[in-house]
Structures are given as C-alpha cells and as structure tokens.
C-alpha cells in the first residue's frame, strides 16, 4: 500500500475559509484571511469593549510584534521600529540622512513607487537620485550597479523581488559592492518576507523595511523597519512623533530626544488593531514554516531559475485588467501590474490550484501574449 503524502496545503488550508468559495492566488497583494487573524481582530474588540483603554497591554502588544518580526529576520528587537507602513519607516530614514559628504542615492527601476517617490522627495534636500536600469533580458546585471555606485553614493535602495515582474535582485552581490564602495544598503523585502527565509545578518543589509499584509498573512496598517544597531544613532529622523521618543511617557513638548534604539524611526500612536492581526499572521507563518513554504512554492511554481525568483509569477497579457476580471468571474483571485497578470502561490496553494488556474488561462488564451 502506498502511504498518502500529506502536503503543506493539505495541512493548513482549512485555516483559510476563502478556499471554500474561491481560488486565491493573490498573496503578492494581500494574504488570505486565516481563522487566527479573524480571532485576533475579535480579541481586539473584546479587549477594548471589556477593559476600556488597556494601553499598557496595547503597548506591550506592540513590543510583542516588534520581537516577533525581529525573530523572523534574525535581528534584535532594539533594531526594529514598529511602523504603520513601509513608507513611514523609509521616510523616517530619508528625513534623517544628510546628503552632504555623500549625496547620491542609487535605486533600481524595479522599486515600488513609494520608494522612488521618497528618494526623489529628498532632491529638495540635496540628494542626487540615480536609477539602475534593467537589461534587455529582463534582469538587472551587477555590472549595471557597478556603473552607478561610486564614492559619492550614500545609499543603495533595492527591492528584494520586483512587485511588477517577480524578478529577484542579487542582494548579496549588490550589498558587497555597495559596502566595498562605502555605501549603505536598504532592502525593501515586502515581496519576499514570509515567502522565503530572511536573515539580516546573512544578507548583511544595513536597513530593511517590510509589512505584514502579504506573505505574513496580516492586515494593512502594520509594517517594520530594521536598522543595523551601529547605524541607529547616526541617523536623526526629522519625520518623527512621540512614539520615537527616548521616553514616551516623558510627554515633553519642549524637547526632541529620539530613542537610542530603532524606535527612533517610529511616529505616532501605534496601529493596535493591525498589531493584534499582524502578530497572529506572523505566528501562523512561523507555525506553517517559512522555509517549508519556500520549498513548497518552488515546487508548485517550478520557476526556471529559482535563485532569481520569489513567490510571484507574472504572465504577459494583452489586457491584464480584463484577464483579472475574467478570472474573477470564475472565482479565481489574481491581480495585475504593468501589463502582467500576477499569480503568487503561497503555503496554502496546491498543485490542483495551479491546474485549475492553467485550465482557466487556456480558456482565456486570447488575453495572453503569444511568444513566437
Ligand atoms: C515591494 C513593495 N514595497 C512597498 C509596498 C507598499 O508599502 P507601504 O504601502 O506599506 O508603504 C508594496 C505594496 O504593495 C510592495 O509590494
């Protein structure tokens, strides 16, 4: 008798009720709602209702979120800021950099708009922004970074996986090069966190920003910003707020004394409901296993070059929004960007999901770009 193999989705899919009704392959946009995250939101309402304003507990929940994220990326909790979006953390960093001795910020043409916009906003403060273009084969070769990074480069700002086309940047090579030339590195890990193991020490990046609403299964409103400990006090954020203060209970409106920890990249009142949900999502991903998820996703998606791919696959379409709509009518949830249909399998997606999706794509082949 052949023992039946219990796959990762077999074990966990029942925790995500949407699969009773729809085929969900849109985790690059938003993770599917789990029973754990629903319960966390209900708990937030119950605590608010029963206890009124349990701020001590809520501040402690913020610390628990910080510690959970720190554990996920191999950082210490005092190197992690709790923010309300990736943009908020990156903006706090940008506001605290001086574009003097070095003035150049190097970024790729694969960045999420918010990242490009934040760096271009710094041009009024003296920053010079340089874009590293993609090559004809759809990659960004290291030589392109070699041409852009020089001894005037303050920061290299890279995305781990491009939100538009799913391609992965060679973080090791770029970071090595940046450091050799005296520049710092910021990694936008929003499209990878939760879908593959991340360790800030191994990656050797100086800053990392990510949020919980995609592969970490949380909701909008919670993100994190990591800063390498030695760098924290070298940045003096001017985009700030009272939760960035050395002592948030000092309530001193006549002073600005930012925390000696990465909390200095924080701002105002923390997003308590999203923190409840985010802890539940991150803990669920820890339980599911991020390394196991990476293996699973590679198995389901069979990318040609795994080291150059994340969990996001893109299919060129003649009309991507129309294709998303057509699939939606068949209860298949995807999304589109820049002429591509985005399909992003996660731990809960099975081989049967992929078969169902491929059959649907075959039915809508008039909306696919043919490569002759
Ligand atoms: C790569 C990447 N960076 C940043 C963001 C957005 O970050 P936030 O809205 O939290 O500032 C997204 C969201 O889609 C993203 O995919």
mmCIF file with all atom_site columns, C-alpha atoms in Angstrom, residues 157-302:
data_model
loop_
_atom_site.group_PDB
_atom_site.id
_atom_site.type_symbol
_atom_site.label_atom_id
_atom_site.label_alt_id
_atom_site.label_comp_id
_atom_site.label_asym_id
_atom_site.label_entity_id
_atom_site.label_seq_id
_atom_site.pdbx_PDB_ins_code
_atom_site.Cartn_x
_atom_site.Cartn_y
_atom_site.Cartn_z
_atom_site.occupancy
_atom_site.B_iso_or_equiv
_atom_site.pdbx_formal_charge
_atom_site.auth_seq_id
_atom_site.auth_comp_id
_atom_site.auth_asym_id
_atom_site.auth_atom_id
_atom_site.pdbx_PDB_model_num
ATOM 1   C CA . UNK A 1 157 ? 17.962 51.220 -2.222  1.00 0.00 ? 157 UNK A CA 1
ATOM 2   C CA . UNK A 1 158 ? 16.884 47.875 -3.679  1.00 0.00 ? 158 UNK A CA 1
ATOM 3   C CA . UNK A 1 159 ? 13.794 45.743 -3.764  1.00 0.00 ? 159 UNK A CA 1
ATOM 4   C CA . UNK A 1 160 ? 14.225 42.027 -2.992  1.00 0.00 ? 160 UNK A CA 1
ATOM 5   C CA . UNK A 1 161 ? 11.629 40.927 -5.560  1.00 0.00 ? 161 UNK A CA 1
ATOM 6   C CA . UNK A 1 162 ? 10.049 43.306 -8.062  1.00 0.00 ? 162 UNK A CA 1
ATOM 7   C CA . UNK A 1 163 ? 6.297  43.803 -7.459  1.00 0.00 ? 163 UNK A CA 1
ATOM 8   C CA . UNK A 1 164 ? 5.728  44.207 -11.211 1.00 0.00 ? 164 UNK A CA 1
ATOM 9   C CA . UNK A 1 165 ? 7.522  41.240 -12.759 1.00 0.00 ? 165 UNK A CA 1
ATOM 10  C CA . UNK A 1 166 ? 8.519  38.917 -9.888  1.00 0.00 ? 166 UNK A CA 1
ATOM 11  C CA . UNK A 1 167 ? 12.263 39.093 -10.657 1.00 0.00 ? 167 UNK A CA 1
ATOM 12  C CA . UNK A 1 168 ? 14.736 38.938 -7.799  1.00 0.00 ? 168 UNK A CA 1
ATOM 13  C CA . UNK A 1 169 ? 17.703 41.229 -7.217  1.00 0.00 ? 169 UNK A CA 1
ATOM 14  C CA . UNK A 1 170 ? 21.084 39.667 -6.392  1.00 0.00 ? 170 UNK A CA 1
ATOM 15  C CA . UNK A 1 171 ? 21.166 41.196 -2.911  1.00 0.00 ? 171 UNK A CA 1
ATOM 16  C CA . UNK A 1 172 ? 24.468 39.542 -1.925  1.00 0.00 ? 172 UNK A CA 1
ATOM 17  C CA . UNK A 1 173 ? 26.369 40.890 -4.902  1.00 0.00 ? 173 UNK A CA 1
ATOM 18  C CA . UNK A 1 174 ? 24.864 44.375 -4.698  1.00 0.00 ? 174 UNK A CA 1
ATOM 19  C CA . UNK A 1 175 ? 25.430 44.638 -0.948  1.00 0.00 ? 175 UNK A CA 1
ATOM 20  C CA . UNK A 1 176 ? 29.055 43.501 -1.266  1.00 0.00 ? 176 UNK A CA 1
ATOM 21  C CA . UNK A 1 177 ? 29.664 46.069 -3.982  1.00 0.00 ? 177 UNK A CA 1
ATOM 22  C CA . UNK A 1 178 ? 27.917 48.882 -2.085  1.00 0.00 ? 178 UNK A CA 1
ATOM 23  C CA . UNK A 1 179 ? 29.882 48.182 1.088   1.00 0.00 ? 179 UNK A CA 1
ATOM 24  C CA . UNK A 1 180 ? 33.195 47.991 -0.807  1.00 0.00 ? 180 UNK A CA 1
ATOM 25  C CA . UNK A 1 181 ? 32.442 51.479 -2.064  1.00 0.00 ? 181 UNK A CA 1
ATOM 26  C CA . UNK A 1 182 ? 31.394 52.801 1.359   1.00 0.00 ? 182 UNK A CA 1
ATOM 27  C CA . UNK A 1 183 ? 27.639 52.996 0.663   1.00 0.00 ? 183 UNK A CA 1
ATOM 28  C CA . UNK A 1 184 ? 24.763 51.765 2.835   1.00 0.00 ? 184 UNK A CA 1
ATOM 29  C CA . UNK A 1 185 ? 22.057 49.357 1.632   1.00 0.00 ? 185 UNK A CA 1
ATOM 30  C CA . UNK A 1 186 ? 18.293 49.494 2.200   1.00 0.00 ? 186 UNK A CA 1
ATOM 31  C CA . UNK A 1 187 ? 16.317 46.396 1.241   1.00 0.00 ? 187 UNK A CA 1
ATOM 32  C CA . UNK A 1 188 ? 12.580 46.541 0.508   1.00 0.00 ? 188 UNK A CA 1
ATOM 33  C CA . UNK A 1 189 ? 11.592 42.987 1.463   1.00 0.00 ? 189 UNK A CA 1
ATOM 34  C CA . UNK A 1 190 ? 7.834  43.436 1.165   1.00 0.00 ? 190 UNK A CA 1
ATOM 35  C CA . UNK A 1 191 ? 7.534  40.965 -1.737  1.00 0.00 ? 191 UNK A CA 1
ATOM 36  C CA . UNK A 1 192 ? 9.640  38.280 -0.040  1.00 0.00 ? 192 UNK A CA 1
ATOM 37  C CA . UNK A 1 193 ? 9.039  38.413 3.709   1.00 0.00 ? 193 UNK A CA 1
ATOM 38  C CA . UNK A 1 194 ? 7.074  35.312 4.716   1.00 0.00 ? 194 UNK A CA 1
ATOM 39  C CA . UNK A 1 195 ? 7.641  33.563 1.374   1.00 0.00 ? 195 UNK A CA 1
ATOM 40  C CA . UNK A 1 196 ? 11.327 32.802 1.906   1.00 0.00 ? 196 UNK A CA 1
ATOM 41  C CA . UNK A 1 197 ? 13.651 32.832 4.923   1.00 0.00 ? 197 UNK A CA 1
ATOM 42  C CA . UNK A 1 198 ? 15.302 36.202 5.543   1.00 0.00 ? 198 UNK A CA 1
ATOM 43  C CA . UNK A 1 199 ? 18.237 36.873 7.844   1.00 0.00 ? 199 UNK A CA 1
ATOM 44  C CA . UNK A 1 200 ? 19.517 40.439 8.006   1.00 0.00 ? 200 UNK A CA 1
ATOM 45  C CA . UNK A 1 201 ? 22.936 39.324 9.259   1.00 0.00 ? 201 UNK A CA 1
ATOM 46  C CA . UNK A 1 202 ? 23.363 36.873 6.399   1.00 0.00 ? 202 UNK A CA 1
ATOM 47  C CA . UNK A 1 203 ? 22.133 39.383 3.836   1.00 0.00 ? 203 UNK A CA 1
ATOM 48  C CA . UNK A 1 204 ? 24.350 41.988 5.531   1.00 0.00 ? 204 UNK A CA 1
ATOM 49  C CA . UNK A 1 205 ? 21.978 44.835 4.606   1.00 0.00 ? 205 UNK A CA 1
ATOM 50  C CA . UNK A 1 206 ? 22.028 47.989 6.731   1.00 0.00 ? 206 UNK A CA 1
ATOM 51  C CA . UNK A 1 207 ? 18.312 48.717 6.659   1.00 0.00 ? 207 UNK A CA 1
ATOM 52  C CA . UNK A 1 208 ? 15.306 46.571 5.773   1.00 0.00 ? 208 UNK A CA 1
ATOM 53  C CA . UNK A 1 209 ? 11.646 47.504 5.503   1.00 0.00 ? 209 UNK A CA 1
ATOM 54  C CA . UNK A 1 210 ? 8.610  45.250 5.112   1.00 0.00 ? 210 UNK A CA 1
ATOM 55  C CA . UNK A 1 211 ? 4.992  44.959 6.141   1.00 0.00 ? 211 UNK A CA 1
ATOM 56  C CA . UNK A 1 212 ? 2.712  42.125 7.174   1.00 0.00 ? 212 UNK A CA 1
ATOM 57  C CA . UNK A 1 213 ? -0.177 42.192 4.756   1.00 0.00 ? 213 UNK A CA 1
ATOM 58  C CA . UNK A 1 214 ? 1.173  39.894 2.038   1.00 0.00 ? 214 UNK A CA 1
ATOM 59  C CA . UNK A 1 215 ? 3.007  36.624 2.774   1.00 0.00 ? 215 UNK A CA 1
ATOM 60  C CA . UNK A 1 216 ? 2.972  37.326 6.542   1.00 0.00 ? 216 UNK A CA 1
ATOM 61  C CA . UNK A 1 217 ? -0.816 36.992 6.454   1.00 0.00 ? 217 UNK A CA 1
ATOM 62  C CA . UNK A 1 218 ? -1.555 40.143 8.487   1.00 0.00 ? 218 UNK A CA 1
ATOM 63  C CA . UNK A 1 219 ? -3.594 43.159 7.505   1.00 0.00 ? 219 UNK A CA 1
ATOM 64  C CA . UNK A 1 220 ? -2.981 46.724 6.354   1.00 0.00 ? 220 UNK A CA 1
ATOM 65  C CA . UNK A 1 221 ? -1.626 49.162 8.924   1.00 0.00 ? 221 UNK A CA 1
ATOM 66  C CA . UNK A 1 222 ? 1.447  47.375 10.296  1.00 0.00 ? 222 UNK A CA 1
ATOM 67  C CA . UNK A 1 223 ? 4.980  47.362 8.949   1.00 0.00 ? 223 UNK A CA 1
ATOM 68  C CA . UNK A 1 224 ? 8.514  47.258 10.339  1.00 0.00 ? 224 UNK A CA 1
ATOM 69  C CA . UNK A 1 225 ? 11.814 48.986 9.755   1.00 0.00 ? 225 UNK A CA 1
ATOM 70  C CA . UNK A 1 226 ? 15.113 47.327 10.683  1.00 0.00 ? 226 UNK A CA 1
ATOM 71  C CA . UNK A 1 227 ? 18.288 49.371 11.213  1.00 0.00 ? 227 UNK A CA 1
ATOM 72  C CA . UNK A 1 228 ? 21.652 47.798 11.998  1.00 0.00 ? 228 UNK A CA 1
ATOM 73  C CA . UNK A 1 229 ? 22.447 48.704 15.613  1.00 0.00 ? 229 UNK A CA 1
ATOM 74  C CA . UNK A 1 230 ? 25.677 50.643 14.877  1.00 0.00 ? 230 UNK A CA 1
ATOM 75  C CA . UNK A 1 231 ? 23.803 52.890 12.442  1.00 0.00 ? 231 UNK A CA 1
ATOM 76  C CA . UNK A 1 232 ? 20.766 53.774 14.543  1.00 0.00 ? 232 UNK A CA 1
ATOM 77  C CA . UNK A 1 233 ? 22.262 56.751 16.338  1.00 0.00 ? 233 UNK A CA 1
ATOM 78  C CA . UNK A 1 234 ? 23.937 58.044 13.189  1.00 0.00 ? 234 UNK A CA 1
ATOM 79  C CA . UNK A 1 235 ? 20.509 58.906 11.756  1.00 0.00 ? 235 UNK A CA 1
ATOM 80  C CA . UNK A 1 236 ? 18.496 61.829 13.178  1.00 0.00 ? 236 UNK A CA 1
ATOM 81  C CA . UNK A 1 237 ? 14.956 61.466 11.802  1.00 0.00 ? 237 UNK A CA 1
ATOM 82  C CA . UNK A 1 238 ? 13.097 64.726 11.354  1.00 0.00 ? 238 UNK A CA 1
ATOM 83  C CA . UNK A 1 239 ? 9.901  62.921 10.289  1.00 0.00 ? 239 UNK A CA 1
ATOM 84  C CA . UNK A 1 240 ? 9.035  61.749 13.789  1.00 0.00 ? 240 UNK A CA 1
ATOM 85  C CA . UNK A 1 241 ? 6.461  61.560 16.600  1.00 0.00 ? 241 UNK A CA 1
ATOM 86  C CA . UNK A 1 242 ? 6.094  60.783 20.278  1.00 0.00 ? 242 UNK A CA 1
ATOM 87  C CA . UNK A 1 243 ? 6.478  57.015 19.898  1.00 0.00 ? 243 UNK A CA 1
ATOM 88  C CA . UNK A 1 244 ? 10.002 57.716 18.580  1.00 0.00 ? 244 UNK A CA 1
ATOM 89  C CA . UNK A 1 245 ? 10.998 59.408 21.826  1.00 0.00 ? 245 UNK A CA 1
ATOM 90  C CA . UNK A 1 246 ? 13.615 58.087 24.228  1.00 0.00 ? 246 UNK A CA 1
ATOM 91  C CA . UNK A 1 247 ? 10.876 58.077 26.909  1.00 0.00 ? 247 UNK A CA 1
ATOM 92  C CA . UNK A 1 248 ? 7.344  58.094 25.501  1.00 0.00 ? 248 UNK A CA 1
ATOM 93  C CA . UNK A 1 249 ? 5.932  58.742 28.961  1.00 0.00 ? 249 UNK A CA 1
ATOM 94  C CA . UNK A 1 250 ? 8.020  61.930 29.473  1.00 0.00 ? 250 UNK A CA 1
ATOM 95  C CA . UNK A 1 251 ? 5.425  63.872 27.434  1.00 0.00 ? 251 UNK A CA 1
ATOM 96  C CA . UNK A 1 252 ? 7.879  66.719 26.921  1.00 0.00 ? 252 UNK A CA 1
ATOM 97  C CA . UNK A 1 253 ? 6.780  69.016 24.108  1.00 0.00 ? 253 UNK A CA 1
ATOM 98  C CA . UNK A 1 254 ? 9.837  71.256 24.574  1.00 0.00 ? 254 UNK A CA 1
ATOM 99  C CA . UNK A 1 255 ? 12.402 68.688 23.518  1.00 0.00 ? 255 UNK A CA 1
ATOM 100 C CA . UNK A 1 256 ? 13.317 66.160 20.818  1.00 0.00 ? 256 UNK A CA 1
ATOM 101 C CA . UNK A 1 257 ? 15.320 63.247 22.191  1.00 0.00 ? 257 UNK A CA 1
ATOM 102 C CA . UNK A 1 258 ? 14.886 60.288 19.853  1.00 0.00 ? 258 UNK A CA 1
ATOM 103 C CA . UNK A 1 259 ? 15.255 56.776 21.232  1.00 0.00 ? 259 UNK A CA 1
ATOM 104 C CA . UNK A 1 260 ? 18.728 55.231 21.200  1.00 0.00 ? 260 UNK A CA 1
ATOM 105 C CA . UNK A 1 261 ? 17.115 52.196 19.559  1.00 0.00 ? 261 UNK A CA 1
ATOM 106 C CA . UNK A 1 262 ? 15.419 51.749 16.176  1.00 0.00 ? 262 UNK A CA 1
ATOM 107 C CA . UNK A 1 263 ? 12.232 53.069 17.815  1.00 0.00 ? 263 UNK A CA 1
ATOM 108 C CA . UNK A 1 264 ? 13.540 56.452 16.690  1.00 0.00 ? 264 UNK A CA 1
ATOM 109 C CA . UNK A 1 265 ? 12.140 55.567 13.247  1.00 0.00 ? 265 UNK A CA 1
ATOM 110 C CA . UNK A 1 266 ? 8.603  55.350 14.661  1.00 0.00 ? 266 UNK A CA 1
ATOM 111 C CA . UNK A 1 267 ? 5.992  58.101 14.701  1.00 0.00 ? 267 UNK A CA 1
ATOM 112 C CA . UNK A 1 268 ? 2.632  58.472 16.469  1.00 0.00 ? 268 UNK A CA 1
ATOM 113 C CA . UNK A 1 269 ? 0.098  56.143 18.112  1.00 0.00 ? 269 UNK A CA 1
ATOM 114 C CA . UNK A 1 270 ? 0.791  52.542 17.045  1.00 0.00 ? 270 UNK A CA 1
ATOM 115 C CA . UNK A 1 271 ? -1.795 50.687 14.924  1.00 0.00 ? 271 UNK A CA 1
ATOM 116 C CA . UNK A 1 272 ? -3.144 48.462 17.720  1.00 0.00 ? 272 UNK A CA 1
ATOM 117 C CA . UNK A 1 273 ? -5.806 46.531 15.729  1.00 0.00 ? 273 UNK A CA 1
ATOM 118 C CA . UNK A 1 274 ? -3.282 45.771 12.971  1.00 0.00 ? 274 UNK A CA 1
ATOM 119 C CA . UNK A 1 275 ? -0.763 44.742 15.634  1.00 0.00 ? 275 UNK A CA 1
ATOM 120 C CA . UNK A 1 276 ? -3.164 42.120 17.013  1.00 0.00 ? 276 UNK A CA 1
ATOM 121 C CA . UNK A 1 277 ? -3.724 40.822 13.486  1.00 0.00 ? 277 UNK A CA 1
ATOM 122 C CA . UNK A 1 278 ? -0.065 41.070 12.498  1.00 0.00 ? 278 UNK A CA 1
ATOM 123 C CA . UNK A 1 279 ? 1.134  39.026 15.478  1.00 0.00 ? 279 UNK A CA 1
ATOM 124 C CA . UNK A 1 280 ? -1.439 36.344 14.644  1.00 0.00 ? 280 UNK A CA 1
ATOM 125 C CA . UNK A 1 281 ? -0.374 36.321 10.979  1.00 0.00 ? 281 UNK A CA 1
ATOM 126 C CA . UNK A 1 282 ? 3.351  36.199 11.731  1.00 0.00 ? 282 UNK A CA 1
ATOM 127 C CA . UNK A 1 283 ? 2.906  33.458 14.339  1.00 0.00 ? 283 UNK A CA 1
ATOM 128 C CA . UNK A 1 284 ? 0.818  31.451 11.905  1.00 0.00 ? 284 UNK A CA 1
ATOM 129 C CA . UNK A 1 285 ? 3.578  31.743 9.293   1.00 0.00 ? 285 UNK A CA 1
ATOM 130 C CA . UNK A 1 286 ? 6.115  30.605 11.901  1.00 0.00 ? 286 UNK A CA 1
ATOM 131 C CA . UNK A 1 287 ? 3.882  27.610 12.647  1.00 0.00 ? 287 UNK A CA 1
ATOM 132 C CA . UNK A 1 288 ? 3.451  26.820 8.932   1.00 0.00 ? 288 UNK A CA 1
ATOM 133 C CA . UNK A 1 289 ? 7.198  27.312 8.440   1.00 0.00 ? 289 UNK A CA 1
ATOM 134 C CA . UNK A 1 290 ? 8.741  29.868 6.105   1.00 0.00 ? 290 UNK A CA 1
ATOM 135 C CA . UNK A 1 291 ? 11.495 27.532 4.860   1.00 0.00 ? 291 UNK A CA 1
ATOM 136 C CA . UNK A 1 292 ? 8.851  24.855 4.136   1.00 0.00 ? 292 UNK A CA 1
ATOM 137 C CA . UNK A 1 293 ? 6.778  27.497 2.329   1.00 0.00 ? 293 UNK A CA 1
ATOM 138 C CA . UNK A 1 294 ? 9.722  28.442 0.123   1.00 0.00 ? 294 UNK A CA 1
ATOM 139 C CA . UNK A 1 295 ? 10.266 24.776 -0.820  1.00 0.00 ? 295 UNK A CA 1
ATOM 140 C CA . UNK A 1 296 ? 6.564  24.317 -1.442  1.00 0.00 ? 296 UNK A CA 1
ATOM 141 C CA . UNK A 1 297 ? 6.185  27.422 -3.591  1.00 0.00 ? 297 UNK A CA 1
ATOM 142 C CA . UNK A 1 298 ? 9.186  26.439 -5.713  1.00 0.00 ? 298 UNK A CA 1
ATOM 143 C CA . UNK A 1 299 ? 7.634  23.005 -6.163  1.00 0.00 ? 299 UNK A CA 1
ATOM 144 C CA . UNK A 1 300 ? 4.244  24.396 -7.145  1.00 0.00 ? 300 UNK A CA 1
ATOM 145 C CA . UNK A 1 301 ? 5.533  27.127 -9.400  1.00 0.00 ? 301 UNK A CA 1
ATOM 146 C CA . UNK A 1 302 ? 8.575  25.352 -10.927 1.00 0.00 ? 302 UNK A CA 1
#
